[in-house]
Amino acid sequence: MAQLPLDVRERVEKLRELIEYHNYRYYVLDDPVISDAEFDGLMRELSRLESEHPELITPDSPTQRVGGKPAEGFATVIHRVPMLSLQNAYSFQELREFDARVKRFLGVGQVEYVCELKIDGLAISLEYSNGRFVKGATRGDGVTGEDVTHNIRTIKSIPMRLRGDDEADLDVRGEVYMIKSEFEKLNEERSRRGEALFANPRNAAAGSLRQLDPKITASRPLNAFLYAIGFSNKRFETHMQVLAYLKSVGFRVNPNIQIAHDIEEAIEYCRRWGDQRDTLDYEIDGVVIKVNSLRYQEMLGATAKNPRWAVAFKFEARQATTKIKDIKVQVGRTGALTPLAILEPVRLAGSVVSRATLHNEDYVRSKDIRIGDTVIVQKAGDVIPEVVKVVEDERTGQERQFVMPDRCPECGAEVVRLEGEAVARCVGLRCPAQLREGIEHFASRDAMDIEGMGPALVSQLVDKGLVHDFADLYNLTIEDLVGLERMGNKSAQNLLASIEESKKRGLSRVLYALGIRHVGENVARVLAEHFHSIEALMSARYEDLMAIPEIGPKIAYSIKSFFDEEANRDVIQRLMKSGVVMGEEEKAVSEGASSRPLAGKKFVLTGALEHFSRKEAEDLIRELGGEVSGSVSSKTDYVVVGQDPGSKFDRARQLGVPTIDEEEFLKMIKR
């Protein structure tokens, strides 16, 4: 067989290096430097050359990340160094006791620790030989795991070759996980196909990595953080040096790692991330605290199950098991009927919960949720918990099916579910449930910001027939109010003053306050900036709305339907007669830099500001021509850093994005 020309071999090798480099930029640094089309061109060229010269194909080639036949079963892998489990701590006192044991064992007065977020995913071990990936395994029982090499190859943030180290022989430990938004999309797709839903992102990541067909794994949005080395031909003095090395050779290392000079600093880290965990786009269930010195780690050693040099501080559970006592139906401000599970009270994420949302009728059917079922509930942030799974083994046969009512439980009007929609709605225009929640939304801080207009007062106004729609709020008198419960003369005067002040909020706030379906704060702002007056918006055609880049068919249809409704137009006319400002000043393109000093700049805010609330700062940036984003990327111009900044600050430093404090921000806007 004729020997291949050297230029073909060199080109194949060069293409592999380029593709791995651009994978690293895209999946690890989140900072691509070529377009998707250019990347696809490199892949096509490599695939063509390998197809023409199959003898050049190697296991670590980028073309081999996806493919291969489904395995008949997973082979067993014996870990070169056991993957021990960590001792858990559930209180700060237990962390102090851990610290005392470590110092007593070492005979020292102070120990430096490394604090890492505990990723809620699936633990893995990756073996590299001469800098090339050769094997991947699950943790298993800690001594033996399952060989998932082919599936690991499909995770593009895991390098097939280490950057700048062709001599490395090591086992790297880490966690495979799935980000929250991708998990939700995956479950939506499975629901549409009638497949069983995953209970949580960890369940989804584990199920995806343990697929016998790697093509299924490749279709799942998996990612990985690497955080330790089990075996290595390298020498390090500290755990932080290990993490720095892992990052330097191309692994994703969590950006929120921090040195703690004593246990109290570690406790403060745990406290902070317990509060901020919902700011992350992935799930964490605690913090891992490790002795930084590897010499100290070796001296401390391990028990049969746990290393003595590390501990896992566990946050309160996000999931709990309880029983559904009943299923009620709640009517929202848009008329949506939402099934609500009434639970046997259970402690969850720091509070006792006794109800959980069931979303809609399809959700109840897809999970086969019945009254009397034992279920797993979960809570994400400060929202109502949801039922994620039925524990079918606990069924007794006494459970009852839920039936969605055909009449509104609040007003008795007909309940309609339109074709293609998952939500059933009450069509009653005078439904008190819709009116109460609608007024609460109208008066809320981000809408018309009517101070003192809380749920209790709104209920009284509706129940006594003083308010039948939003416009009635502006006709209230002091005589109407002083007779209400907990409403004296001074309180009534303050409320009327706040109602009067709300007239000046502007068009975007009014549009958001009206509660038009699919019109949130951002869409309301876009509409106000485009049309500048309520009259122009009300007369807009469907085609006019669709011409706005941010407006899609669903939003356009919703807006058009809302303003076509005569009753809604009547309310708007009455609001205008009451003096509510229904226009937005048009900002001329020619405005100078003095009035729009932030034009074209993208900002991210992190931490508490002294002179502004978060919303006030965001509104000010937009008013001065800037754009506000919730996440840091290479396209961010400035990150404004307040007190106790979160992970966005670390992300900015990692990407080299300029950071400014509040004083610098004030100078920038000339305040």
XYZ file of C-alpha atoms in Angstrom:
671
model
C 0.000 0.000 0.000
C 1.353 3.388 -0.993
C 2.416 5.674 1.807
C 0.172 8.712 2.341
C 1.602 12.085 1.407
C 2.945 13.913 4.426
C 0.784 16.960 3.699
C -2.414 14.866 4.135
C -1.305 13.594 7.556
C -0.260 17.089 8.584
C -3.553 18.567 7.426
C -5.587 15.967 9.351
C -3.580 16.627 12.497
C -3.899 20.392 12.034
C -7.667 20.122 11.560
C -7.991 18.092 14.766
C -6.010 20.686 16.691
C -8.131 23.519 15.272
C -11.430 21.770 16.005
C -10.416 20.920 19.586
C -9.259 24.515 20.085
C -12.558 25.928 18.858
C -14.505 23.386 20.955
C -12.509 24.665 23.948
C -13.319 28.287 23.107
C -17.017 27.525 22.651
C -17.816 24.958 25.348
C -15.257 25.788 28.059
C -14.524 29.514 27.730
C -17.941 30.438 26.266
C -16.036 32.756 23.918
C -16.075 31.489 20.303
C -13.798 33.192 17.784
C -15.210 31.687 14.567
C -18.751 31.315 13.239
C -20.738 28.070 13.342
C -20.460 27.866 9.555
C -16.655 28.097 9.689
C -16.541 25.426 12.397
C -18.812 23.151 10.343
C -16.466 23.638 7.385
C -13.496 22.371 9.416
C -15.493 19.322 10.533
C -16.597 18.549 6.980
C -13.031 18.732 5.697
C -11.759 16.419 8.442
C -14.608 13.954 7.864
C -13.847 13.920 4.128
C -10.130 13.270 4.633
C -10.792 10.511 7.166
C -13.357 8.956 4.835
C -10.791 8.950 2.010
C -8.045 7.687 4.342
C -9.703 5.590 7.096
C -6.294 4.429 8.351
C -5.854 7.954 9.769
C -8.893 7.716 12.066
C -7.954 7.700 15.765
C -10.186 7.257 18.850
C -9.548 10.838 19.957
C -10.505 12.403 16.614
C -13.343 14.968 16.894
C -15.282 12.940 14.325
C -15.443 10.046 16.791
C -17.251 12.014 19.512
C -20.618 10.781 18.218
C -21.218 7.415 16.676
C -20.654 3.749 17.187
C -23.143 0.969 17.720
C -25.220 0.751 20.891
C -23.514 -1.297 23.594
C -25.069 -4.517 24.813
C -24.272 -3.500 28.380
C -21.735 -1.520 30.373
C -18.410 -3.145 31.166
C -17.020 -2.805 34.685
C -14.117 -0.450 35.389
C -11.944 -0.685 38.496
C -10.858 2.787 39.558
C -7.071 3.149 39.926
C -7.758 5.173 43.077
C -11.127 4.610 44.838
C -13.724 7.371 44.518
C -14.621 7.737 48.180
C -17.835 9.378 49.321
C -17.703 12.484 51.501
C -18.787 12.831 55.090
C -21.857 15.104 55.258
C -22.433 18.072 57.558
C -25.848 19.683 57.994
C -25.014 22.548 60.347
C -22.264 25.112 60.832
C -21.510 23.527 64.202
C -20.698 20.248 62.428
C -18.286 22.158 60.176
C -16.550 23.615 63.227
C -16.265 20.100 64.688
C -14.740 18.879 61.408
C -12.215 21.734 61.570
C -11.355 20.870 65.186
C -10.743 17.205 64.256
C -8.489 18.196 61.335
C -6.385 20.581 63.446
C -6.174 18.106 66.316
C -5.040 15.312 63.989
C -2.415 17.525 62.320
C -1.348 19.233 65.533
C -1.665 22.721 64.021
C -3.542 25.874 65.021
C -4.973 26.866 61.641
C -5.780 25.134 58.344
C -6.438 26.622 54.922
C -9.408 25.190 53.028
C -10.722 25.250 49.465
C -14.477 25.794 49.107
C -16.249 24.416 46.038
C -19.887 24.308 45.016
C -21.268 20.764 45.215
C -22.681 20.172 41.732
C -25.838 18.055 41.772
C -24.991 15.694 38.937
C -23.332 12.327 38.265
C -19.749 11.710 39.431
C -17.312 10.520 36.752
C -13.663 9.513 36.404
C -11.744 10.269 33.195
C -8.514 8.454 32.314
C -5.866 10.126 30.142
C -2.692 8.536 28.807
C -0.001 10.604 27.090
C -2.428 13.508 27.234
C -5.192 11.667 25.367
C -8.576 10.544 26.647
C -8.791 6.745 26.823
C -11.570 5.832 29.232
C -14.504 7.275 31.176
C -16.419 5.666 34.020
C -19.189 6.401 36.490
C -18.414 6.395 40.204
C -20.416 3.198 40.817
C -19.734 1.913 44.325
C -16.502 3.915 44.537
C -14.250 0.960 43.751
C -15.814 -0.164 40.468
C -17.890 1.830 38.025
C -19.478 1.482 34.592
C -17.489 2.078 31.411
C -19.225 5.000 29.662
C -16.296 5.966 27.435
C -18.350 6.289 24.236
C -20.901 8.487 25.971
C -18.238 10.713 27.547
C -16.847 11.373 24.064
C -20.127 13.083 23.125
C -19.710 15.797 25.813
C -17.915 18.523 23.905
C -16.655 20.429 26.948
C -14.517 17.382 27.878
C -11.233 17.477 25.899
C -10.107 14.456 23.941
C -6.526 15.801 24.108
C -5.057 17.869 26.894
C -3.873 21.298 25.867
C -0.085 21.658 26.068
C 0.621 18.405 27.940
C 1.258 15.324 25.802
C 2.916 13.435 28.665
C 0.115 13.531 31.250
C -0.995 10.215 32.713
C -3.874 10.883 35.076
C -7.396 10.165 36.278
C -9.556 13.288 36.531
C -12.644 13.407 38.743
C -15.673 15.556 38.122
C -19.419 15.854 37.723
C -21.629 15.605 34.650
C -24.707 17.816 34.881
C -27.458 19.466 32.864
C -28.348 23.165 33.089
C -31.859 24.024 34.278
C -33.194 25.572 31.054
C -32.013 22.619 28.940
C -33.562 20.209 31.457
C -36.916 21.981 31.102
C -36.705 21.822 27.281
C -35.862 18.109 27.437
C -38.871 17.389 29.653
C -41.136 19.451 27.379
C -40.010 17.372 24.392
C -40.528 14.121 26.307
C -43.987 15.277 27.376
C -44.943 16.008 23.759
C -43.797 12.504 22.802
C -45.712 10.954 25.703
C -42.512 9.763 27.405
C -41.861 9.646 31.152
C -40.487 12.913 32.529
C -37.217 13.208 34.438
C -37.682 14.222 38.073
C -34.813 16.753 38.154
C -31.651 17.781 36.259
C -29.501 15.258 38.153
C -31.870 12.442 37.209
C -31.765 13.631 33.582
C -27.947 13.833 33.510
C -27.537 10.365 35.041
C -30.098 8.843 32.680
C -28.466 10.494 29.672
C -24.925 9.380 30.497
C -26.022 5.789 31.106
C -27.623 5.310 27.678
C -26.443 2.203 25.852
C -26.664 4.119 22.571
C -24.147 7.022 22.545
C -26.188 8.789 19.867
C -28.956 9.269 22.438
C -26.419 10.708 24.879
C -25.126 13.023 22.152
C -28.643 14.407 21.665
C -28.802 15.421 25.338
C -27.332 18.784 26.492
C -24.737 17.488 28.978
C -21.877 19.463 30.472
C -19.172 18.794 33.063
C -17.141 20.467 35.796
C -13.851 18.796 36.807
C -12.601 19.269 40.358
C -9.948 16.697 41.374
C -7.249 14.269 40.276
C -7.357 10.708 41.560
C -4.079 9.522 40.051
C -1.369 11.538 38.283
C 2.236 11.443 37.136
C 2.332 15.157 38.009
C 3.302 16.616 41.368
C 1.369 19.359 43.127
C 1.580 20.948 46.566
C -1.963 22.220 46.971
C -5.440 21.433 45.766
C -5.654 24.909 44.224
C -2.604 24.058 42.105
C -4.458 20.951 40.920
C -7.453 23.059 39.873
C -5.213 25.588 38.108
C -3.528 22.767 36.185
C -6.874 21.233 35.172
C -8.014 24.590 33.866
C -4.752 25.150 31.970
C -5.014 21.863 30.040
C -8.577 22.501 28.884
C -11.002 21.271 31.540
C -14.000 23.268 32.752
C -13.365 24.206 36.380
C -16.140 25.909 38.334
C -15.453 29.665 38.539
C -16.883 30.024 42.064
C -14.072 28.225 43.938
C -12.614 30.158 46.867
C -9.777 29.854 49.384
C -10.884 30.013 53.047
C -8.111 30.855 55.499
C -10.090 29.345 58.363
C -13.372 27.515 58.941
C -15.309 30.732 59.616
C -14.519 31.969 56.094
C -15.686 28.581 54.786
C -18.928 28.925 56.771
C -19.516 32.382 55.303
C -19.029 30.884 51.802
C -21.649 28.221 52.633
C -24.035 30.849 53.953
C -23.634 33.047 50.874
C -24.178 30.263 48.365
C -27.107 28.914 50.331
C -28.755 32.280 49.622
C -27.490 32.620 46.030
C -27.915 29.082 44.715
C -30.896 30.072 42.574
C -28.775 32.587 40.644
C -26.918 29.687 39.010
C -28.063 27.983 35.810
C -27.272 24.563 37.297
C -28.296 22.800 40.499
C -26.073 22.632 43.563
C -26.972 20.774 46.741
C -24.210 22.010 49.012
C -20.581 23.021 49.376
C -17.485 20.789 49.476
C -14.742 21.954 51.850
C -11.271 20.450 51.314
C -7.953 20.882 53.090
C -5.825 22.800 50.572
C -2.416 21.297 51.410
C -1.922 17.936 49.664
C 0.711 17.023 52.265
C -1.886 17.559 54.971
C -4.395 15.516 52.934
C -1.915 12.628 52.812
C -1.282 12.873 56.563
C -5.019 12.880 57.326
C -5.720 9.900 55.060
C -9.144 8.288 54.951
C -11.454 5.883 56.742
C -12.866 2.917 54.845
C -15.542 5.200 53.355
C -14.568 8.866 53.671
C -11.471 11.048 53.324
C -10.662 12.794 56.610
C -9.567 15.943 54.765
C -12.902 16.874 53.174
C -16.516 17.388 54.177
C -19.715 18.126 52.251
C -21.967 20.785 53.759
C -25.477 19.935 52.560
C -28.150 22.539 51.913
C -31.691 21.802 52.983
C -33.386 19.347 50.644
C -35.121 20.714 47.547
C -37.215 17.557 47.356
C -39.348 15.804 49.928
C -41.930 13.027 50.062
C -45.483 13.685 51.239
C -49.111 12.853 50.479
C -51.780 14.619 48.403
C -54.856 15.132 50.590
C -56.894 16.879 47.894
C -56.649 18.727 44.568
C -58.251 22.180 44.365
C -58.484 24.544 41.397
C -57.125 28.115 41.583
C -58.231 30.846 39.146
C -55.536 33.333 38.097
C -55.749 36.907 36.819
C -55.834 35.751 33.167
C -58.653 33.298 33.929
C -56.279 30.321 33.874
C -57.426 27.398 36.025
C -54.509 25.791 37.839
C -54.850 22.504 39.756
C -53.274 22.827 43.190
C -52.266 19.840 45.308
C -53.196 20.185 48.992
C -50.418 18.341 50.827
C -49.750 16.866 54.191
C -47.370 19.560 55.523
C -43.689 18.758 54.932
C -40.471 20.721 55.514
C -38.815 21.685 52.239
C -35.959 24.109 51.467
C -36.198 25.891 54.792
C -39.979 26.171 55.132
C -43.037 24.024 55.730
C -45.145 23.611 52.584
C -48.709 22.385 52.384
C -49.547 22.915 48.707
C -47.885 22.420 45.330
C -48.759 23.495 41.811
C -49.840 20.852 39.304
C -49.585 23.342 36.396
C -52.426 22.118 34.166
C -54.634 19.151 33.326
C -52.082 17.597 30.938
C -49.426 17.693 33.670
C -51.748 15.793 36.014
C -52.532 13.226 33.311
C -48.936 12.717 32.129
C -47.742 12.006 35.671
C -50.950 10.121 36.600
C -51.309 12.155 39.803
C -54.259 11.130 41.971
C -55.828 12.359 45.189
C -54.330 10.236 47.974
C -51.011 9.596 46.160
C -47.651 9.666 47.905
C -45.524 12.055 45.845
C -42.113 13.696 45.586
C -42.316 17.491 45.675
C -39.577 19.983 44.903
C -39.018 23.697 45.312
C -36.829 26.004 43.245
C -36.335 29.454 44.751
C -39.242 31.290 46.343
C -41.945 29.721 44.207
C -44.786 27.373 45.017
C -43.455 23.792 45.115
C -44.417 21.375 42.372
C -45.139 17.660 42.286
C -42.445 15.956 40.203
C -43.167 12.271 40.655
C -45.673 9.779 42.055
C -44.352 7.013 44.317
C -46.450 4.283 42.714
C -45.272 1.568 45.109
C -47.140 3.392 47.896
C -50.539 3.150 46.184
C -53.299 1.341 48.096
C -56.079 1.389 45.504
C -58.002 4.070 47.410
C -56.588 6.924 45.315
C -59.042 9.038 43.235
C -58.680 10.554 39.761
C -58.808 14.350 39.402
C -61.355 15.877 37.000
C -61.017 19.484 35.783
C -64.316 21.353 36.404
C -66.327 22.624 33.416
C -67.550 25.628 35.431
C -65.397 28.250 37.158
C -65.229 27.580 40.917
C -65.159 31.361 41.527
C -68.000 32.685 39.365
C -69.703 29.673 37.768
C -68.938 30.811 34.215
C -68.015 28.330 31.496
C -64.471 26.920 31.427
C -62.939 26.667 27.937
C -59.743 25.017 26.751
C -58.743 26.165 23.272
C -57.221 23.736 20.788
C -53.430 23.703 21.035
C -53.362 25.207 24.531
C -52.594 23.327 27.737
C -54.478 25.743 30.000
C -58.235 25.818 30.639
C -59.667 29.326 31.232
C -62.730 30.936 32.725
C -64.468 33.153 30.145
C -66.383 35.210 32.739
C -65.524 38.903 32.252
C -66.582 39.725 35.809
C -64.854 36.772 37.472
C -63.809 38.077 40.916
C -60.688 35.891 41.022
C -59.401 37.398 37.801
C -60.304 40.877 38.932
C -58.599 40.558 42.319
C -55.330 39.181 40.932
C -55.477 41.544 37.952
C -55.680 44.597 40.219
C -52.909 43.260 42.440
C -50.726 42.951 39.345
C -51.785 46.388 38.064
C -50.775 47.966 41.375
C -47.568 45.962 41.852
C -44.145 47.608 42.178
C -42.962 46.833 38.623
C -46.304 47.924 37.129
C -48.104 51.070 38.424
C -46.436 50.861 41.847
C -49.439 51.887 43.979
C -48.129 51.686 47.530
C -50.616 50.261 50.034
C -52.703 48.386 47.452
C -52.164 44.938 48.964
C -54.207 41.716 48.595
C -56.392 42.368 51.652
C -57.400 45.837 50.468
C -57.974 44.660 46.890
C -60.321 41.913 48.133
C -62.339 44.476 50.073
C -62.581 46.832 47.090
C -63.801 44.010 44.836
C -66.115 42.354 47.372
C -67.821 45.672 48.227
C -68.300 46.531 44.548
C -66.121 49.639 44.681
C -63.844 48.435 41.871
C -64.945 46.514 38.782
C -61.886 47.201 36.615
C -58.564 49.070 36.656
C -60.107 52.446 35.755
C -62.297 52.385 38.872
C -59.164 52.744 41.014
C -58.798 56.343 39.795
C -62.375 57.202 40.853
C -61.976 56.140 44.479
C -62.690 58.800 47.095
C -61.654 59.176 50.686
C -65.279 58.375 51.672
C -65.024 55.035 49.790
C -61.870 54.092 51.669
C -62.240 55.207 55.285
C -64.996 52.700 55.948
C -62.813 49.745 54.966
C -61.083 47.480 57.477
C -57.744 48.865 58.744
C -58.177 52.002 56.641
C -58.147 55.229 58.615
C -58.208 58.775 57.320
C -54.395 59.081 57.075
C -54.023 55.683 55.347
C -56.756 56.610 52.875
C -55.062 59.932 52.051
C -51.707 58.170 51.512
C -53.312 55.612 49.232
C -55.074 58.234 47.139
C -51.797 60.151 46.837
C -50.054 56.994 45.606
C -52.839 56.362 43.087
C -52.471 59.927 41.824
C -48.689 59.535 41.553
C -49.101 56.304 39.549
C -50.640 58.253 36.668
C -47.132 59.390 35.686
C -45.509 55.941 35.294
C -45.501 56.051 31.479
C -46.686 53.859 28.627
C -44.405 50.825 29.110
C -45.443 50.454 32.754
C -49.135 50.801 31.801
C -48.832 48.135 29.096
C -47.217 45.740 31.555
C -49.820 46.601 34.213
C -52.741 45.790 31.885
C -51.800 42.111 32.083
C -51.927 41.392 28.346
C -51.004 37.750 27.820
C -47.350 37.248 26.804
C -46.542 40.935 27.413
C -43.952 41.105 30.163
C -41.797 44.075 31.146
C -39.399 43.716 28.204
C -42.103 43.366 25.537
C -43.998 46.291 27.095
C -40.851 48.410 26.862
C -40.316 47.407 23.205
C -43.919 48.313 22.329
C -43.693 51.685 24.082
C -40.439 52.571 22.329
C -41.864 51.542 18.954
C -45.370 53.109 19.059
C -44.910 55.926 21.622
C -48.672 56.193 22.306
C -51.516 53.889 23.282
C -53.608 55.172 20.337
C -50.936 54.129 17.834
C -50.649 50.704 19.416
C -54.419 50.150 19.525
C -54.697 50.904 15.806
C -51.731 48.719 14.835
C -52.367 45.848 12.455
C -51.141 42.317 13.028
C -48.545 42.894 10.279
C -47.312 46.054 12.032
C -46.699 44.092 15.220
C -44.986 41.241 13.395
C -42.580 43.722 11.798
C -41.013 44.348 15.237
C -38.046 41.942 15.657
C -38.863 41.071 19.283
C -42.535 40.274 18.550
C -43.503 36.793 17.355
C -46.862 35.421 16.122
C -48.127 34.396 19.559
C -47.381 37.793 21.134
C -48.757 39.685 18.129
C -51.995 37.686 18.207
C -52.373 38.252 21.945
C -51.842 42.033 21.656
C -54.212 42.349 18.690
C -56.891 40.261 20.434
C -56.600 42.347 23.590
C -57.080 45.678 21.836
C -59.835 44.336 19.576
C -61.928 43.635 22.683
C -64.349 46.555 23.102
C -64.486 46.209 26.891
C -60.704 46.554 27.094
C -60.705 49.640 24.870
C -63.370 51.153 27.103
C -61.196 50.642 30.207
C -58.224 52.278 28.454
C -60.341 55.278 27.427
C -61.486 55.714 31.025
C -57.878 55.440 32.260
C -56.878 58.194 29.840
C -59.786 60.413 30.999
C -58.569 59.922 34.569
C -55.217 61.389 33.584
C -53.119 58.218 33.322
C -50.197 58.976 30.994
C -50.537 56.751 27.939
C -47.585 58.024 25.932
C -43.840 57.654 25.870
C -41.482 60.416 24.815
C -39.849 59.572 21.492
C -36.084 59.517 21.825
C -34.605 61.112 18.742
C -31.767 59.322 17.005
C -29.858 62.554 16.980
C -29.821 62.903 20.757
C -26.336 63.745 21.905
C -24.053 61.757 24.151
C -25.008 63.990 27.085
C -28.591 62.653 27.117
C -27.795 59.057 26.047
C -24.317 58.436 27.520
C -24.775 54.657 27.719
C -25.984 54.154 24.148
C -24.788 50.881 22.651
C -23.318 49.575 25.922
C -24.332 46.289 27.548
C -24.316 46.123 31.362
C -24.635 43.354 33.953
C -25.378 44.118 37.632
C -24.185 42.014 40.566
C -24.331 42.605 44.301
C -26.298 45.172 46.332
C -26.083 48.830 45.261
C -26.157 51.698 47.772
C -27.891 54.407 45.734
C -30.330 52.333 43.679
C -32.465 49.240 43.908
C -31.669 46.688 41.206
C -34.763 47.685 39.233
C -33.994 51.427 39.514
C -30.477 50.852 38.184
C -31.732 48.714 35.291
C -34.380 51.301 34.353
C -31.789 54.094 34.498
C -29.368 52.211 32.227
C -32.115 51.642 29.652
C -33.273 55.273 29.941
C -29.726 56.403 29.138
C -29.517 54.180 26.072
C -27.825 51.106 27.525
C -28.835 47.458 27.567
C -29.110 45.245 30.668
C -28.337 41.531 30.605
C -28.732 38.878 33.276
C -25.540 37.021 32.400
C -21.931 37.906 31.628
C -20.484 37.096 28.202
C -17.665 38.325 26.007
C -20.143 40.841 24.549
C -20.716 42.511 27.945
C -19.192 45.995 28.136
C -19.315 46.546 31.907
C -20.201 44.616 35.061
C -21.384 46.977 37.823
C -20.251 45.444 41.122
C -22.056 46.206 44.384
C -21.679 44.732 47.858
C -21.406 40.927 48.156
C -21.205 40.265 44.393
C -22.117 36.839 43.087
C -20.703 34.530 40.445
C -21.151 37.170 37.725
C -18.184 39.058 39.213
C -15.982 35.956 38.954
C -17.255 35.301 35.442
C -16.349 38.866 34.416
C -12.793 38.474 35.699
C -12.517 35.103 33.956
C -13.557 36.628 30.601
C -11.637 39.867 31.109
C -14.799 41.986 31.064
C -14.323 45.432 32.695
C -15.809 45.735 36.196
C -16.775 49.049 37.792
C -18.026 49.908 41.273
C -21.038 52.081 42.015
C -18.999 55.282 42.249
C -17.522 54.694 38.782
C -21.002 53.962 37.479
C -22.279 57.255 38.927
C -19.450 59.137 37.207
C -20.268 57.386 33.942
C -23.870 58.596 34.083
C -22.762 61.988 35.476
C -24.725 61.716 38.719
